[in-house]
Each structure stands twice: as C-alpha cells, then as structure tokens.
Coordinates of C-alpha atoms in Angstrom, one line a residue:
Chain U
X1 CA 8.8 65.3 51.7
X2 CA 10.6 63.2 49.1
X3 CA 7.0 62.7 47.7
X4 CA 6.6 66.3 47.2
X5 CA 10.2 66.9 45.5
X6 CA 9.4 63.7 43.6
X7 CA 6.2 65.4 42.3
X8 CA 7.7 69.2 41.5
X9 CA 10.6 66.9 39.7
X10 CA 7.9 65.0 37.3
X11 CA 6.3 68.9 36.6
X12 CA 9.4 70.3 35.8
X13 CA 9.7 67.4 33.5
X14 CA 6.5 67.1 32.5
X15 CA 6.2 71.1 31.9
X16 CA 9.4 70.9 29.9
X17 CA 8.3 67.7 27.3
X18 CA 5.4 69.3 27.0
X19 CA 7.0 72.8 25.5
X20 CA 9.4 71.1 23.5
X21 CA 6.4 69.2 22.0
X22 CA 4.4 72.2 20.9
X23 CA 7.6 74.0 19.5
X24 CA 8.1 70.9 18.0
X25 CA 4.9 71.0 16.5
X26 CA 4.8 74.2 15.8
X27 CA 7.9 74.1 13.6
X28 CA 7.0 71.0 11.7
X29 CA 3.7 72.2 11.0
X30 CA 4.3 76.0 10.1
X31 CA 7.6 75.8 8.1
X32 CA 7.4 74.4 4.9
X33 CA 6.4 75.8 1.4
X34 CA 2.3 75.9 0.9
X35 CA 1.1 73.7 -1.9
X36 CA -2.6 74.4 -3.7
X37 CA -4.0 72.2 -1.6
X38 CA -2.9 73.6 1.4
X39 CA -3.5 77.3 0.1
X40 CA -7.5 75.7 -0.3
X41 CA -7.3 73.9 3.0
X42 CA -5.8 77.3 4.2
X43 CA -8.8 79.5 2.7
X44 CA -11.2 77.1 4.2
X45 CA -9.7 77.4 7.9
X46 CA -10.1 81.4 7.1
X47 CA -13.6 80.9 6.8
X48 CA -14.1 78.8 10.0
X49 CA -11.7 80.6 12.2
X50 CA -11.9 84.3 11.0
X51 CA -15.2 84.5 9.5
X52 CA -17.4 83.2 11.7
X53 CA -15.9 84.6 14.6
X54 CA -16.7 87.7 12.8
X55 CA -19.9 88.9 14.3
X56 CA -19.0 88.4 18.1
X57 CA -16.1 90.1 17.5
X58 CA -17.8 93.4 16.0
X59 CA -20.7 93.1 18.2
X60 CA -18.6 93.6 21.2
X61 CA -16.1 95.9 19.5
X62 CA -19.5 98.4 19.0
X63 CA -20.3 98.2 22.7
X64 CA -16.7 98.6 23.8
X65 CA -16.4 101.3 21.8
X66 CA -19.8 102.9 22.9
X67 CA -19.3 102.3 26.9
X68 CA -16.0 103.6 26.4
X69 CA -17.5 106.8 24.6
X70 CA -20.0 107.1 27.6
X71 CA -17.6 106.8 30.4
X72 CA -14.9 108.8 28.8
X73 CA -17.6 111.7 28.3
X74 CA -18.7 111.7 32.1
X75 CA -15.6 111.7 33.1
X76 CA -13.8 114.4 30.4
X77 CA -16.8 116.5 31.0
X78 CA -16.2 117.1 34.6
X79 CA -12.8 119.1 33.2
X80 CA -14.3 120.4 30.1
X81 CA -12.2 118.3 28.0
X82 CA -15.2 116.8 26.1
X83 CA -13.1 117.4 22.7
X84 CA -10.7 115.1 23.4
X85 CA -13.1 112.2 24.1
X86 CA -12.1 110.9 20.3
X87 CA -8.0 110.9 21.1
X88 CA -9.1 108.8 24.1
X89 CA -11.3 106.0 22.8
X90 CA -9.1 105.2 19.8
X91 CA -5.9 105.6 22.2
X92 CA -7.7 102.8 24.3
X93 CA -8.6 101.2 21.4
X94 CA -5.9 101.1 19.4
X95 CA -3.2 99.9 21.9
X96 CA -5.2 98.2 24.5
X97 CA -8.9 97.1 23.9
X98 CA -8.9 96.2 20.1
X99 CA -5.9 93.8 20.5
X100 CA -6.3 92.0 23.9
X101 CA -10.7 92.0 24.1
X102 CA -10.1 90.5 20.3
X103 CA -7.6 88.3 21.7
X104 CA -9.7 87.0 24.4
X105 CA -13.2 86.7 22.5
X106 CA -10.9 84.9 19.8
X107 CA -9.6 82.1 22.3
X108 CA -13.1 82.1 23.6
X109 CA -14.8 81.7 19.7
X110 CA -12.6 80.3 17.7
X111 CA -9.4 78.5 20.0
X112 CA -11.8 76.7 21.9
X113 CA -13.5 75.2 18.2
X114 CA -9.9 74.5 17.3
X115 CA -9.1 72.1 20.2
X116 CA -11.9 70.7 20.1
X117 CA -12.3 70.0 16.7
X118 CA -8.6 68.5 16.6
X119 CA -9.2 66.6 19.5
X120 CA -11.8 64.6 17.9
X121 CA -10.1 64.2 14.8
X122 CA -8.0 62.7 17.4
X123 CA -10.0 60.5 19.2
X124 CA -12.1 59.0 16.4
X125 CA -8.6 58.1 14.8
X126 CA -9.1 60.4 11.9
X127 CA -5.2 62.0 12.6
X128 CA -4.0 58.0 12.8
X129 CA -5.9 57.0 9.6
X130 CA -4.3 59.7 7.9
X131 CA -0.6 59.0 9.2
X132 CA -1.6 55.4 8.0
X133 CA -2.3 56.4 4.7
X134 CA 1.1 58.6 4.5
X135 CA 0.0 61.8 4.9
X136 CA 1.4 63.7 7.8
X137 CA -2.1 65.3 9.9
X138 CA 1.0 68.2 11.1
X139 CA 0.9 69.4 7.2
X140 CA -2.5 68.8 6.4
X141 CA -4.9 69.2 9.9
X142 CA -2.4 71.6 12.1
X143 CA -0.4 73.4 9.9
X144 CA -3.7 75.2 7.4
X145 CA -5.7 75.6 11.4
X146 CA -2.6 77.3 12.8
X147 CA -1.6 79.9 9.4
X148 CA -5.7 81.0 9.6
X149 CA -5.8 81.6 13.2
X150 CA -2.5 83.7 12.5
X151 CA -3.8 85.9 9.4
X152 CA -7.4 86.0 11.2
X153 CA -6.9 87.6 14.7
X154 CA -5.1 91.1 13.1
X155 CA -7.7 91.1 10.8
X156 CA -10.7 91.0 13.3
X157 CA -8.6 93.2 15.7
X158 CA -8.5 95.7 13.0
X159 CA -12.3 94.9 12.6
X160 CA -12.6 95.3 16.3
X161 CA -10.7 98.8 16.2
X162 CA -13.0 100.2 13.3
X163 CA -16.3 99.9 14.9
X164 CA -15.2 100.7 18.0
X165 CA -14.4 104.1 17.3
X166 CA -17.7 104.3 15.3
X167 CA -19.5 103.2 18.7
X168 CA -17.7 106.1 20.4
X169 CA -18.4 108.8 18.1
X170 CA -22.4 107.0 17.7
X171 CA -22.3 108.0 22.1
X172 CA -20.3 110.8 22.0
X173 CA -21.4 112.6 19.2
X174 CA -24.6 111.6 17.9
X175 CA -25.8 110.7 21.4
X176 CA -24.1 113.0 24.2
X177 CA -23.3 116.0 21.9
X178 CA -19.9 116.3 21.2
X179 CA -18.6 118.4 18.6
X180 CA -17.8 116.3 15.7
X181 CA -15.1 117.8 14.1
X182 CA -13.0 118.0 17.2
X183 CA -13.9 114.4 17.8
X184 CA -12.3 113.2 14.7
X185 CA -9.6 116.3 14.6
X186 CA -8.2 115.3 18.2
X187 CA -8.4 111.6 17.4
X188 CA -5.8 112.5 13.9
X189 CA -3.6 114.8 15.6
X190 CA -2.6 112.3 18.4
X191 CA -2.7 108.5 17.0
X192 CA 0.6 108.0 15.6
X193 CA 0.9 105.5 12.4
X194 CA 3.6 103.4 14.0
X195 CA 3.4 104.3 17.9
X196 CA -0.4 103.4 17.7
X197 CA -1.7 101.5 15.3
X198 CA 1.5 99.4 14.4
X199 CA 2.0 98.6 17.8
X200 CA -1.7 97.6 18.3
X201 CA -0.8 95.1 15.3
X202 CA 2.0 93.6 16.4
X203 CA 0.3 92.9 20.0
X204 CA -2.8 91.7 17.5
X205 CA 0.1 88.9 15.7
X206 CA 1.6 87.9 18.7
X207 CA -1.4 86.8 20.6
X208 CA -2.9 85.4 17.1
X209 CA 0.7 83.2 17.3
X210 CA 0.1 82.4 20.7
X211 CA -4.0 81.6 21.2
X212 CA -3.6 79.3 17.7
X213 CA -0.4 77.4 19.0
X214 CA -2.0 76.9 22.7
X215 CA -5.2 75.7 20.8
X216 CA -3.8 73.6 18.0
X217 CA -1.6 71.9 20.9
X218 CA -3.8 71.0 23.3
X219 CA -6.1 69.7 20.2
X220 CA -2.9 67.3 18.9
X221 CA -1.4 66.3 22.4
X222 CA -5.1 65.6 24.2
X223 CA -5.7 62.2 25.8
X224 CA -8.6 60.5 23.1
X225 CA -11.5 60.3 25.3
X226 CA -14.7 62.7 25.7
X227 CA -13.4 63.5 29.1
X228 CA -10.0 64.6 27.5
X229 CA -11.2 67.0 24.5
X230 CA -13.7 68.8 27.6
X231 CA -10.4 69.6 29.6
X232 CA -8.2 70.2 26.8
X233 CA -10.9 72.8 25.6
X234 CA -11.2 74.0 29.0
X235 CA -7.7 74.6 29.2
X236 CA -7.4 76.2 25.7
X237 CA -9.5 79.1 26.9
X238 CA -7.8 79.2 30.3
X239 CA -3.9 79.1 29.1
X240 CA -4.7 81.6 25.7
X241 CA -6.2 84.1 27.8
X242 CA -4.0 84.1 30.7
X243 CA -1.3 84.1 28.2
X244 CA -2.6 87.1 26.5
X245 CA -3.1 89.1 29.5
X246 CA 0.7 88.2 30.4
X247 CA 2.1 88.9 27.9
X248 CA 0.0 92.5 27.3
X249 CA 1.6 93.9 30.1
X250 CA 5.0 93.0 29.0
X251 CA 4.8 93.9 25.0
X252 CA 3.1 97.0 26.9
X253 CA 6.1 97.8 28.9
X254 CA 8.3 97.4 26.0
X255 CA 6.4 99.5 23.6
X256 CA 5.4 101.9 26.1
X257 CA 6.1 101.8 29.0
X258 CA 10.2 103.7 27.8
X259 CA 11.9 100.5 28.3
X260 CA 13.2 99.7 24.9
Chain Y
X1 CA 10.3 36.0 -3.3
X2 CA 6.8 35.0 -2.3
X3 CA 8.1 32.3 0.2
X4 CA 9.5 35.1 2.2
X5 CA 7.5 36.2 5.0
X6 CA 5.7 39.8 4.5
X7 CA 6.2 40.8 8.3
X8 CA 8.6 39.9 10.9
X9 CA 8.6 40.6 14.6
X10 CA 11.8 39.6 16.2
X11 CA 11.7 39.8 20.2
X12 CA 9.6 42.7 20.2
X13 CA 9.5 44.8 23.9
X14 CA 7.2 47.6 24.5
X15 CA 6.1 49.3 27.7
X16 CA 3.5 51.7 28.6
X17 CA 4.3 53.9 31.7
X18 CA 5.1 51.1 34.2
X19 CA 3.4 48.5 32.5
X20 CA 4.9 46.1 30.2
X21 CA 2.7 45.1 27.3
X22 CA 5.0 43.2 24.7
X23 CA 7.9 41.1 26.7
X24 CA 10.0 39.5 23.7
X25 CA 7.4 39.0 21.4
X26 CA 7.9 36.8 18.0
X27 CA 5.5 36.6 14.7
X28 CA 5.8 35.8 11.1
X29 CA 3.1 37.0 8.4
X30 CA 3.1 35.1 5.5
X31 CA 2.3 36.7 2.2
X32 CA -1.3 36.2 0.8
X33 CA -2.7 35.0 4.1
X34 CA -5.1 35.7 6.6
X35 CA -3.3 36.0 9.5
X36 CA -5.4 36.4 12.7
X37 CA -3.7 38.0 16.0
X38 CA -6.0 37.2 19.2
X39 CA -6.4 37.6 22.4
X40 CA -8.5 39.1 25.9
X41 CA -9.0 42.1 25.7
X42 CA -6.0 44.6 27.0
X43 CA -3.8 42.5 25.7
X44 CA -2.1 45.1 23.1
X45 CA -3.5 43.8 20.3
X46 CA -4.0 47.2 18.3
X47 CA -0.9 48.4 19.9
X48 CA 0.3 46.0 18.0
X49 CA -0.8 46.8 14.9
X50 CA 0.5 50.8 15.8
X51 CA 3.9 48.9 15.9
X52 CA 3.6 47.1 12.9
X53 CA 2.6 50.5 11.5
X54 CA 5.4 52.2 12.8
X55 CA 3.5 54.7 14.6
X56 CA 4.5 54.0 18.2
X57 CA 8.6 52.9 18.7
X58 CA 9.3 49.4 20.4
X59 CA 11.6 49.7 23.3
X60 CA 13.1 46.9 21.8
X61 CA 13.2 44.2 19.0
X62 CA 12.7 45.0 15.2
X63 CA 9.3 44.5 12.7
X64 CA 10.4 44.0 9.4
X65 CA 8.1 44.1 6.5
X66 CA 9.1 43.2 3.1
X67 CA 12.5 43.3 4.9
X68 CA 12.9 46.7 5.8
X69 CA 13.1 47.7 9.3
X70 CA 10.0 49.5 9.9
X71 CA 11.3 51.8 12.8
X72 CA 14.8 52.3 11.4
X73 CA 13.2 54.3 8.3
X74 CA 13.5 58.0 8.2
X75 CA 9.6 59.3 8.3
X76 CA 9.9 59.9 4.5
X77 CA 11.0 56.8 4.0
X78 CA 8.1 55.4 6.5
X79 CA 5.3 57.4 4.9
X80 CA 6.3 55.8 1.8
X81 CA 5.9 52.5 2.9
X82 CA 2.6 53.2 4.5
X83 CA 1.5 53.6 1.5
X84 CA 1.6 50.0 0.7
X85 CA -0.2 49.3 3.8
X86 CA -4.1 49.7 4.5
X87 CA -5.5 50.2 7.6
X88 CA -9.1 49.3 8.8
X89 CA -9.7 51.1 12.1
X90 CA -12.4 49.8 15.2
X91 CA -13.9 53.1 14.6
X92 CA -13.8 53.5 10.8
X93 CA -12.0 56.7 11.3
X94 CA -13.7 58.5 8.0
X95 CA -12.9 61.8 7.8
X96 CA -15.9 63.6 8.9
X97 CA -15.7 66.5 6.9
X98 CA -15.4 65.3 3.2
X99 CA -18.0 62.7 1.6
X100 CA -18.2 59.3 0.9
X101 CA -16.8 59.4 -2.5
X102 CA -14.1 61.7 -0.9
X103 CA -13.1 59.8 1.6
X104 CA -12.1 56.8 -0.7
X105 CA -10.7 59.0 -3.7
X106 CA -8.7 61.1 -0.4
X107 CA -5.5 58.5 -1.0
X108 CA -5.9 58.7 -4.9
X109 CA -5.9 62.5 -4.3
X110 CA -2.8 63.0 -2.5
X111 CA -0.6 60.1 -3.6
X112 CA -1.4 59.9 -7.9
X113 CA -2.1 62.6 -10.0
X114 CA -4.7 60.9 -11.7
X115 CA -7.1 62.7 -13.5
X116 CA -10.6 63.3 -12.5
X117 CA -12.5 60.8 -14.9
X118 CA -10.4 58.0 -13.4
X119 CA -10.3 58.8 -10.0
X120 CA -14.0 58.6 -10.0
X121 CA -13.7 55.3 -11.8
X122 CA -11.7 53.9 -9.1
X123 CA -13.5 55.2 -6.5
X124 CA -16.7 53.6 -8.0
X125 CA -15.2 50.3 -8.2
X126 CA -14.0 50.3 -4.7
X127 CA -17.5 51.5 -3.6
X128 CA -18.6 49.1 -5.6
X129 CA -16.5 46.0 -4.5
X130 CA -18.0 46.7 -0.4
X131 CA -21.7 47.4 -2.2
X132 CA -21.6 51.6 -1.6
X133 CA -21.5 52.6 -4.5
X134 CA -25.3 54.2 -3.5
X135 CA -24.3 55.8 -0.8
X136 CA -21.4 58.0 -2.4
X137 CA -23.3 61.1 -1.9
X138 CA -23.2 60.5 2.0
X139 CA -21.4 62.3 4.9
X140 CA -20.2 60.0 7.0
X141 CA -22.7 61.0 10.3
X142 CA -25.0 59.7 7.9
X143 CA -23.6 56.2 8.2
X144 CA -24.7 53.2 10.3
X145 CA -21.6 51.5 11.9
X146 CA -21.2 49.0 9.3
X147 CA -22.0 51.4 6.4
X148 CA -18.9 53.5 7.8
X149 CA -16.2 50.7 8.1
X150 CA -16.8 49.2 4.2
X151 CA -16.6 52.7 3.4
X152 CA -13.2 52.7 5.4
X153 CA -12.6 49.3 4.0
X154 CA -13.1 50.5 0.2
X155 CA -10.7 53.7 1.4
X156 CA -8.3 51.2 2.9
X157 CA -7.8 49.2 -0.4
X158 CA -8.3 52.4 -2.5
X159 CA -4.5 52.0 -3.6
X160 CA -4.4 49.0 -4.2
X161 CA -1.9 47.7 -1.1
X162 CA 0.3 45.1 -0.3
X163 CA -1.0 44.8 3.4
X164 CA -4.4 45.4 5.3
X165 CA -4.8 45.6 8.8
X166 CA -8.0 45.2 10.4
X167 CA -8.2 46.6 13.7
X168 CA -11.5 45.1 15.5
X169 CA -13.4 45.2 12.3
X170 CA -16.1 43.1 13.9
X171 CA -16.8 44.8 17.0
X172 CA -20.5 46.3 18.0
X173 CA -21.7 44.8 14.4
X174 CA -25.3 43.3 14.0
X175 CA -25.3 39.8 12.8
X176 CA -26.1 41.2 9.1
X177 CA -23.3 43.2 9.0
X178 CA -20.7 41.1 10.9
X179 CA -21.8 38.7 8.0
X180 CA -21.2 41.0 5.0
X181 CA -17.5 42.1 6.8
X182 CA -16.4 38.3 7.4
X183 CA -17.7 37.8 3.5
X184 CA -15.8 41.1 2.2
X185 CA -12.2 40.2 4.4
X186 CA -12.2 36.9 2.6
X187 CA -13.3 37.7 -0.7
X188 CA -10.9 41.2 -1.0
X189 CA -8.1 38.5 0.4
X190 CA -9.1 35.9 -2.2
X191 CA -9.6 38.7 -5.3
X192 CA -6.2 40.7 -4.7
X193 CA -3.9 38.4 -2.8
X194 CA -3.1 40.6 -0.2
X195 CA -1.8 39.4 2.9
X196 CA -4.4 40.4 5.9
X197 CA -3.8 41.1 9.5
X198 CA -7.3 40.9 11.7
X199 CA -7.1 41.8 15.2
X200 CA -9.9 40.7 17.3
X201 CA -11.0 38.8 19.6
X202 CA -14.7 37.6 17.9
X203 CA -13.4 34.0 18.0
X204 CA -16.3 32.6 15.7
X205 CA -16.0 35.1 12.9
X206 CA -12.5 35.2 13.1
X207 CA -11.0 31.7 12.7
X208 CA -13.6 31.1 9.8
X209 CA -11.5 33.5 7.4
X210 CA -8.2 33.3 8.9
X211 CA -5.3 30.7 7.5
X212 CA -3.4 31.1 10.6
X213 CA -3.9 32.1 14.1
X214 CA -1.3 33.5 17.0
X215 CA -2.9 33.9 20.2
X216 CA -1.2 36.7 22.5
X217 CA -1.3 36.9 26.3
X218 CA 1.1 38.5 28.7
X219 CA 3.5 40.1 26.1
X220 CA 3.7 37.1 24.5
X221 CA 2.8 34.3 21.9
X222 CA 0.9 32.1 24.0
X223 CA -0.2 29.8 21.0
X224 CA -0.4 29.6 17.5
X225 CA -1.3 27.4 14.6
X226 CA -4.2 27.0 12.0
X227 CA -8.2 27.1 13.6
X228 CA -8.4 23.5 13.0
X229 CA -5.4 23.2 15.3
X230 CA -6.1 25.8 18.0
X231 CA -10.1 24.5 18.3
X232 CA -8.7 21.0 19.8
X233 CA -5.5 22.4 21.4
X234 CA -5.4 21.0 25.2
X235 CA -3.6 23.8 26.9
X236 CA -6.5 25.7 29.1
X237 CA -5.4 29.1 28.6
X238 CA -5.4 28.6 25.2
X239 CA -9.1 26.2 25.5
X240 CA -10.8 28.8 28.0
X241 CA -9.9 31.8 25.3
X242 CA -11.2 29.8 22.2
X243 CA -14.5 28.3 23.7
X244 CA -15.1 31.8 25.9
X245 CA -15.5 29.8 29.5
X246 CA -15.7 32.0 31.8
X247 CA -13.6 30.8 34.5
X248 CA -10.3 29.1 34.2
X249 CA -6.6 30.1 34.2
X250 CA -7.7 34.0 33.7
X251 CA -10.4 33.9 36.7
X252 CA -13.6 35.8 36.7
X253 CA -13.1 37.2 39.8
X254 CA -10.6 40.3 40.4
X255 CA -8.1 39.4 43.3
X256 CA -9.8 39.5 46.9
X257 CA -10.4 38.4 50.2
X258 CA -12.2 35.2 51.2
X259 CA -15.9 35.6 50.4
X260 CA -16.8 34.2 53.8
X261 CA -14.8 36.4 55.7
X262 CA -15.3 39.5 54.0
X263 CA -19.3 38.6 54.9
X264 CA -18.5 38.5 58.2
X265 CA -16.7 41.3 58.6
X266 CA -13.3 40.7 59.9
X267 CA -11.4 41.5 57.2
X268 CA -11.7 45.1 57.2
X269 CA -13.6 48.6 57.5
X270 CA -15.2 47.8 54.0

C-alpha cells in the first residue's frame, strides 16, 4: 500500500518536473529576437519539416476529400439533397478533417523526424559539444525546429483543405454527377470567413504549437541511448496525437459547440 | 600569474540518483601541463570533466578555473568562459550535418566576425596541424573513428583555448591511430602551451604524454603523482590499476556465494 502511494507520489512528481521542463524549454528556446543565422537555420527546418511532409499530406488530403465526396453523395442522395454535397465536404473539411488528419499525419511525418533527429544530436554529444563551445543547442538546434513546425502545420492544413475540396468535387461532380454550380454555389453561401476557415486555422496553430513542443521535448529530455531515441519517438507520435484529438474536442466545444 | 593553478576542485560532492559518485573530491591543474585523470571504468571520470565544464551542478564543493567559480557564473557569464575551453569528446561529437571544413570554422563562425578569406585560413591550418587538411570536403559519416576525433580535435583548438579536455580520446583506436592522437596531444600541448586534461583509462598511452597523474576511485583521489612515481608506487589498488592485473583489491568476481556450494545446490532455487 505505501509502495503504491510511494509510486503515484514520484508520478506526480515526475509528471510535474517534467512540464516545467518543456515550458522551460519552450520559453528559452522560442522567445528571443531571430538573428540571420537563425532566420537560415529557420528556412532550412521549413524545408525539412514542411516541405517534405508535403506530398503525404496532399496525397491523403485528395482521398479524404474524395471518400468524403462519395459517402456524402450516397448518403445526400437518399434525400435529394445532392446540391448540398459541396457545403458538406468543405464544412468537414474546414473545421474538422483539414486540421486534425494534418495534425495527425504531421506528428506521424514530421514530429516523429524531430525527436528523433534531436535525440541523436543528443546522444552522439553533438548538443554537449555545442554547449562546450558556448553556443546554447536551445537557440540554435530547438528553437529554428520548433518556429518551422509552428509556421508549417497551418500551411499544409491549408494545403490539406484545398485539395480536399478538389477531391470532392473530382467524386461528386466529375464522377457521380452533381451539378457543378450548386456544388461550388452551396459551398460559398455557407462557409463563413471567420466561423470556418479562421477557426480551422487557429485549431491548425494550436496543434502545430503543441505536436512541435511534444516532439522537440521528448528529442532534448530523451535518455542517450538507441533504446531511448526508439521510445522517445514512439512516444512523440503517441502523446501529439492523443493530444490533438483532446484537445479537438475541447477547441470544438468552445468554437462550436455555443459555449463561449 | 603562471604559478597559479588553472583549475581547482575543492571537496567536490556529486550524486547520481542514490549513488554517490564524487565524495569530497580534491585536484589542482597546473597551467601548461598534461594532467591525466584515471581510473576503472564507472568511476565518473567524464562526469568529471561535465563538472569542470560546468554542465552538470556539484551537490557540493567549488571548481575554480582561472579563479572564477565555474558554477557560481550566470550562463552568460559561463558560455563565455567556455569559450576558453576545448573539449575533445569519446565520440568526436561532429556535427553531422555540416562538413569537415564547417565543422572546424563552426566556432570561428559564431564567436568572431572574421571574414571569409581568413576563416578559411584558419581552418586550413587547424586541419592542417591534425594532417586533414585533404579531407575538408568530407561529411563526417564519411570518417573512420580516428579521422572524426582529429577533426574534433582541430574544431576543439579552432579558437585558440586556454584549456583542452580530452574525454577518452583513445578509446576503440587501432594502434595507427592511437599513435598519431598520443603524438598530436603532446605536440598541440608542446606548440601552444595549453594546459590539457585527458581522461582515460589506456594506462600505456596515457602516462607517456602526461606530466602528472591523479588516479580516482570511490569518489576520491586514491593516488597521484608523476608516471615515474605512480609505475613503482606499492599501494595495490593503485599497482593492480597501473599494471591491469586482474585480480586484487577490486576482484574479478561480482559478489556471490561459495562456488562449491552453489555447485551443489544448497544455496538456493538457482
């Protein structure tokens, strides 16, 4: 019995250091004004975080947006609401799909390269050499890594949203027949500027914020050994996407759901 | 000013979890020497050196070097003192994305504001000075083991420090290369005057370059003294470290049972 108090105590604790660590290294690693440098090392992130996670992010974005034009259709057409398949897949799209599938492939793509990538910075001593020659691995490793994944995640949602709506109309229209101007005409009388697509981008920024910080964390704080960077990536993909589902629902509710 | 010591360690404590690796430990650097740090292994020699360095915190005592306190400095303060310090580690620790040539001019970049033409200069004569100058063009998955730590090496001095500290630079080195590192330690020592640290425990290699030797075993000093001194000292923890028998006062075998009756059986279910 005291065992098991003994052990919730050390979680608590554990849990707690551990969150004051990341916010710790979130803020000393975030904050500060960007140099040249880090505006290069910056750019160079963009290309490894947002770019390459590019085409499995449109890929799937096409056959969201295609099953979602095919199943809305079988089921529409039942009521003879066919013309309002287009309102429906960017409505799913655009607050739902596009943000949290993004989210997901992201931690998948590009969180999981992060941690990894850290943690063997990590564990060949690269971050240590670097401290040792005075230059702090927060500013120059974390901080360019954690800004990319923040700008790149909107910017694939967005990429996400776009082709998704172009693999509904490619089912609905081209495909299953539906009439293309009330396709688009329904889909721009009912998406809303701000209840839609802003909404969809702030979801987008806060789970960029939070996949990046879970991945960039469990990179820096890893134990150094092979067996630690496979559980810290492990973990990575586990927390992010557990954390984005979380925390759809409540963003959802608050945007939504006619609690705020 | 050159009589004073370069580091200091004044009853140095530091634990790890429940285990306590440094129990009042004492030690004087001397500028412009050698100064070797030995031991078995697990004995927390490079934790050491992450002290000296001031990236882990003692739990108690003080390192000085070049009399400030290393861990009373604010990290500003800390990082600029690093920067009179080099740092050889086991691994090398290159930077695995940038070149060679980058790699060594990487401290030139961030710390001067040299410009191009004699960044490469120095670079080339650090290169140079460990006999890489070839292989500037090289990633560092391109390296062989040794390749990669003179490359470290010529990155360590590429500022010109007061202070190098070799973490086991001879470890998992052919004979070749073990050779060319024992030569290079020396001769950078000899060239610049810069007062060395080596950790390691390659007994042979190390007591032919170093001036002056501390031995450390269970959180403390257990010996010191120059190699001539420590190769005839009589103590036999100090004897059975230096000539590598291996049996003595630190026993081959782990804690057990009595052969005989664990062979029979009575001991136990295993």
């Amino acid at each position: 019995m005291t065992a098991l108090i003994r052990r919730l105590g050390r979680m608590g604790c554990d849990l707690t250091e551990g969150l004051g660590q990341a916010t710790l290294l979130l803020v000393q690693s975030a904050v500060g004004v960007p140099s040249a440098e880090g505006i290069r090392l910056w750019l160079r992130q963009m290309y490894f975080v947002g770019v390459l996670s590019l085409a499995i992010v449109l890929v799937s974005g096409l056959f969201i947006g295609m099953v979602l034009g095919l199943q809305g259709y079988t089921i529409l057409v039942d009521f003879g609401a066919e013309d309002a398949l287009g309102q429906m897949v960017a409505l799913s799209l655009l607050r739902e799909l596009a943000p949290v599938v993004a989210a997901l492939l992201f931690a998948g793509r590009a969180g999981s390269a992060l941690t990894a990538e850290i943690g063997l910075m990590k564990a060949t001593e690269q971050l240590t050499s670097m401290e040792m020659i005075g230059v702090d691995p927060l500013r120059r490793v974390v901080a360019p890594r954690l800004w990319a994944g923040f700008v790149a995640l909107p910017l694939l949602t967005i990429g996400f949203g776009v082709i998704g709506v172009w693999g509904g109309e490619l089912v609905g229209v081209k495909w299953l027949g539906v009439f293309e101007g009330s396709y688009w005409g329904n889909m721009q009388a009912s998406v809303e500027f701000v209840d839609d697509v802003l909404n969809g981008l702030i979801k987008s920024l806060v789970f960029a914020l939070v996949v990046t910080w879970i991945a960039v964390y469990q990179g820096y704080a890893l134990v150094p050994t092979s067996e630690g960077i496979a559980r810290a990536t492990t973990r990575t993909v586990v927390y992010a996407s557990l954390a984005v589902l979380g925390l759809d629902f409540v963003l959802t509710a608050l945007m939504f759901g006619g609690l705020a | 000013m050159t009589d004073s010591p370069l580091i200091e360690v004044e009853g140095l404590r530091f634990s790890r979890g429940e285990t306590e690796i440094f129990r009042g430990l004492d030690m004087v650097v001397p500028r412009g020497k050698i100064t070797a740090i030995m031991g078995p292994s697990g004995t927390g020699k490079t934790t050491l050196l992450k002290l000296i360095g001031g990236q882990l915190v003692p739990d108690a005592g003080r390192v000085r070097i070049a009399g400030e306190d290393v861990h009373g400095l604010s990290r500003k303060a800390l990082f600029r003192l690093r920067r009179r310090m080099g740092m050889l580690f086991q691994s090398g620790a290159l930077f695995s994305d940038l070149d060679v040539f980058e790699n060594v001019a990487f401290p030139l970049r961030v710390h001067t504001d040299l410009p191009e033409s004699m960044v490469r200069d120095l670079v080339l004569m650090k290169l140079q000075a460990v006999g890489l100058r070839g292989a500037r063009g090289l990633m560092p998955s391109e390296l062989s083991g040794g390749m990669a730590r003179r490359v470290a090496l010529a990155r360590a001095i590429a500022l010109d420090p007061d202070l190098i500290l070799y973490d086991e630079p001879f470890v998992g080195q052919d004979p070749i290369s073990m050779g060319v590192l024992v030569q290079l330690i020396r001769r950078l020592n000899d060239a610049l005057g810069l007062t060395a640290v080596v950790v390691s425990h390659d007994i042979k290699e190390t007591l032919s370059i170093a001036d002056y030797v501390y031995v450390i075993a269970d959180g403390r000093v257990m010996a010191q003294g120059t190699p001539q001194s420590l190769d005839v000292d009589r103590d036999p923890r100090v004897s059975q470290f230096i000539h590598g028998e291996p049996d003595g006062p630190v026993p081959f075998h782990y804690p057990a049972m009595d052969f005989h009756d664990d062979l029979l059986g009575t001991g136990g279910p295993r």
